Short mmCIF file of C-alpha atoms in Angstrom, two decimals:
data_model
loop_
_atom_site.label_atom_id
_atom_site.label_comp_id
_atom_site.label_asym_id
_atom_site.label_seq_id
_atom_site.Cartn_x
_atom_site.Cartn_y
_atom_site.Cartn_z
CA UNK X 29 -56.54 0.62 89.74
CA UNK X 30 -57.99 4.27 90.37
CA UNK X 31 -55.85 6.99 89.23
CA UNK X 32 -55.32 10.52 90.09
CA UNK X 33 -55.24 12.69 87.48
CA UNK X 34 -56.57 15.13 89.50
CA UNK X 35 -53.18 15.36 91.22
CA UNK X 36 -51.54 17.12 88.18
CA UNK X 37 -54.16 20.37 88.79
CA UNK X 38 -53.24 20.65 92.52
CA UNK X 39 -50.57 23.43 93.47
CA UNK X 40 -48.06 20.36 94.51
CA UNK X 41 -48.91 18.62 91.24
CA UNK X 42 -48.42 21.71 89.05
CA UNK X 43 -45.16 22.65 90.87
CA UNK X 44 -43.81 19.04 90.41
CA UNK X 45 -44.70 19.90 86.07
CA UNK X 46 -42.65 23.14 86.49
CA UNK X 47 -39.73 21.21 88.34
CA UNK X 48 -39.78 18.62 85.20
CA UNK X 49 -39.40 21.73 82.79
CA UNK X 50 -36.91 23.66 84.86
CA UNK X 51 -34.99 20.11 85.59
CA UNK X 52 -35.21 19.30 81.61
CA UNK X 53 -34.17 22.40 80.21
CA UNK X 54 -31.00 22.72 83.14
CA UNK X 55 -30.24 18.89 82.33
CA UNK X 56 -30.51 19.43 78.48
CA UNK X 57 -28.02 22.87 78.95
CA UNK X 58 -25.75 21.03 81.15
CA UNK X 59 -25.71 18.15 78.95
CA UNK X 60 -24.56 20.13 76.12
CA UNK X 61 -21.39 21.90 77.89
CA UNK X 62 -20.30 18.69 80.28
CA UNK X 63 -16.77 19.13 81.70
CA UNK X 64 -15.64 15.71 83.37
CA UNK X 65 -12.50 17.55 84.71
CA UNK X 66 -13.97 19.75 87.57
CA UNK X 67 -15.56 18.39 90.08
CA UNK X 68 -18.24 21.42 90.09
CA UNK X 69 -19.34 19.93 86.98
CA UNK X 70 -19.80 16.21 88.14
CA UNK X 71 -21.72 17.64 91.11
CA UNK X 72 -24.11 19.96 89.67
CA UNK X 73 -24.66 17.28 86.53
CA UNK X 74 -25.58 14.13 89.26
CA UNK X 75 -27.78 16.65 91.44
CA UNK X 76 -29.67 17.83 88.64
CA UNK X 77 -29.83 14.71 86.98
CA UNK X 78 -30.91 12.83 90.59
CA UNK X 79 -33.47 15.35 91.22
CA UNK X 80 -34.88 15.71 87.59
CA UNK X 81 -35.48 11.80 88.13
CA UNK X 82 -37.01 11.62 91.38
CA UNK X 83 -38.87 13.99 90.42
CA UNK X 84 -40.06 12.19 87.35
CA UNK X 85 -40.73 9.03 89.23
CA UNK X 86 -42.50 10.73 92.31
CA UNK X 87 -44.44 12.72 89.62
CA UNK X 88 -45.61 9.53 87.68
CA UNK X 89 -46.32 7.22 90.79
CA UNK X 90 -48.85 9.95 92.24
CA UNK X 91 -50.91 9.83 88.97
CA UNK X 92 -51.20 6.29 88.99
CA UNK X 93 -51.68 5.69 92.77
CA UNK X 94 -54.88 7.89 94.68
CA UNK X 95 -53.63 6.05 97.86
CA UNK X 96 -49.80 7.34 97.88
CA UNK X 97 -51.09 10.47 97.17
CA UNK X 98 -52.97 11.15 100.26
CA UNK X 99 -50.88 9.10 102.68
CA UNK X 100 -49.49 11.34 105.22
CA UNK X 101 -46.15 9.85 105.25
CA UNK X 102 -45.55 10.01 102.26
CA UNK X 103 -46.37 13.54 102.03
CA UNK X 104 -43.82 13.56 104.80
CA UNK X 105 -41.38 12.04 102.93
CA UNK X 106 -42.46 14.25 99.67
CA UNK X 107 -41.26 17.86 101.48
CA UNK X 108 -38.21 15.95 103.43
CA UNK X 109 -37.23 15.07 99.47
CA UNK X 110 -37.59 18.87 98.38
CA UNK X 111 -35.86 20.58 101.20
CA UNK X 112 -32.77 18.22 100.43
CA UNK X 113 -33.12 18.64 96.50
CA UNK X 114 -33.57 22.34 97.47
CA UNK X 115 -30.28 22.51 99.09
CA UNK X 116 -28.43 20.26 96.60
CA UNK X 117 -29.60 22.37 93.55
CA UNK X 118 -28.84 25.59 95.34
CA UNK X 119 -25.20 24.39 96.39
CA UNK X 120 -24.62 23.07 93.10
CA UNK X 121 -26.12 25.85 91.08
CA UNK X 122 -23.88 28.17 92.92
CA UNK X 123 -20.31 26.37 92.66
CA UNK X 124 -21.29 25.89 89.26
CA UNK X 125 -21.79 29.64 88.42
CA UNK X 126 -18.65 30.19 90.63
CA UNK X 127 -16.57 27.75 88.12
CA UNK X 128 -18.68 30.04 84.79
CA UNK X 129 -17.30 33.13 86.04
CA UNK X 130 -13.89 31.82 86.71
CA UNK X 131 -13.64 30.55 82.92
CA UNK X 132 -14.84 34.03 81.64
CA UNK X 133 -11.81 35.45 83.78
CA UNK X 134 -9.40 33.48 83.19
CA UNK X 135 -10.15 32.80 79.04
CA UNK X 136 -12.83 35.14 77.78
CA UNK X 137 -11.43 38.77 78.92
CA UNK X 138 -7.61 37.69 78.84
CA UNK X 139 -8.52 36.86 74.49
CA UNK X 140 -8.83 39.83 72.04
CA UNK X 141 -12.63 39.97 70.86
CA UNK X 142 -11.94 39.06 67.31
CA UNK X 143 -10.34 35.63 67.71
CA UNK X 144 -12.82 33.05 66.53
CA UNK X 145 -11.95 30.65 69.39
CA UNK X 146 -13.42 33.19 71.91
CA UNK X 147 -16.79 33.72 69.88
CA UNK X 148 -16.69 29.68 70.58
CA UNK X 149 -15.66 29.64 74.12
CA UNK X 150 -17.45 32.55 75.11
CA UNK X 151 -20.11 32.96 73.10
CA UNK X 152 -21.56 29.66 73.34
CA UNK X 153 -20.55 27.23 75.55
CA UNK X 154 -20.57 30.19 78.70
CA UNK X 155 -24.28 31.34 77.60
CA UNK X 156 -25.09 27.40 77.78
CA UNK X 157 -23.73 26.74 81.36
CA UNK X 158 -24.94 30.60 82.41
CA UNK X 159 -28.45 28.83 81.43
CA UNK X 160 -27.73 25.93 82.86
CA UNK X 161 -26.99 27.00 86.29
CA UNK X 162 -30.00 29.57 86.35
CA UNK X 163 -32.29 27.23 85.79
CA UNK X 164 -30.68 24.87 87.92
CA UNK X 165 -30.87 27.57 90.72
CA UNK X 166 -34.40 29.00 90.08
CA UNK X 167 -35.73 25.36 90.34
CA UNK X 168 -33.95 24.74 93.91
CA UNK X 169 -35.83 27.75 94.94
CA UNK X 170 -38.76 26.21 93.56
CA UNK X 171 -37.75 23.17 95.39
CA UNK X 172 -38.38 25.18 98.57
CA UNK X 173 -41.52 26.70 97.59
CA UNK X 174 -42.91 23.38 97.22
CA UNK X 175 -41.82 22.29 100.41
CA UNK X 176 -43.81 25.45 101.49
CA UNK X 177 -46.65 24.17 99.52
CA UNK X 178 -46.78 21.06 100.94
CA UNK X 179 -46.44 21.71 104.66
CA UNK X 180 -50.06 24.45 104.04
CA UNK X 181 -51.50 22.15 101.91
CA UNK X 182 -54.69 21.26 103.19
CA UNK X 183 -56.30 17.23 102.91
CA UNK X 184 -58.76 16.97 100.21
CA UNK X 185 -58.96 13.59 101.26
CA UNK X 186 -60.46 14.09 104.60
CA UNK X 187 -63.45 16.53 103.17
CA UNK X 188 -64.13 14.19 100.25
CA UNK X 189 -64.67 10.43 99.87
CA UNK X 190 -62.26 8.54 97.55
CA UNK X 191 -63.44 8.79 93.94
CA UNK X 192 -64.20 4.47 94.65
CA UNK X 193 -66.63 5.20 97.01
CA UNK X 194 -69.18 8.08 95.45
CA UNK X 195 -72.42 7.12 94.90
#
């Protein structure tokens, strides 16, 4: 089985690493500050958590496999995959920070400063989601700079010989 390690120093491969940190760190700070009640929540949670697992899957299958990697559908399929996860993270970053600065409306500027429950509320569960949905956000932008990446991404496979096949 020939792998392709060499796929992890490409521009796609080191974008898919930075999606896996972004997705992580978003899924960890999400995680953390869950609301089942609001359907904001539920979405942004399953989008980040769908995408953070593709992503993982997609990431791990083109180390393993030289031939996926250079198939031209499946690069195809690979920026078809980040345009969608672009616009799922971006919708569901944004009604997320919506439903953050609705909270810090409604509960964290209505309480006096020196109650203990707002240093809770406010303090840290909003910093949490605030993180949560930036990084969410930045890595749906991210999404769509990898779809850039992909479509100008020129085939190292058609100036080189599979690693098999060197003399």
């Amino acid at each position: 089985m020939a792998t392709n390690f060499r796929y992890a120093y490409t521009a796609v491969g080191l974008m898919k690493i930075v999606h896996l940190v972004f997705g992580a760190v978003s899924l960890g700070c999400i995680s953390a500050t869950f609301d089942n009640d609001d359907i904001r929540d539920r979405y942004f949670f399953g989008a980040i958590l769908a995408c953070f697992l593709v992503s993982l899957i997609y990431f791990i299958i083109h180390l393993v496999s030289y031939g996926i990697a250079i198939n031209i559908i499946n690069k195809a399929v690979d920026a078809v995959y980040h345009f969608i996860g672009a616009v799922l993270l971006i919708v569901g970053a944004s009604l997320f920070l919506q439903v953050i600065v609705l909270f810090n409306q409604k509960y964290c500027d209505a309480l006096p400063p020196a109650l203990d429950i707002n240093y809770k509320l406010c303090g840290g569960i909003y910093h949490t989601k605030i993180s949560a949905g930036a990084f969410g956000l930045v890595n749906g932008v991210l999404y769509l700079v990898a779809v850039v990446l992909r479509s100008v991404e020129r085939n190292d496979d058609e100036q080189e010989p599979r690693p098999e096949f060197r003399k």
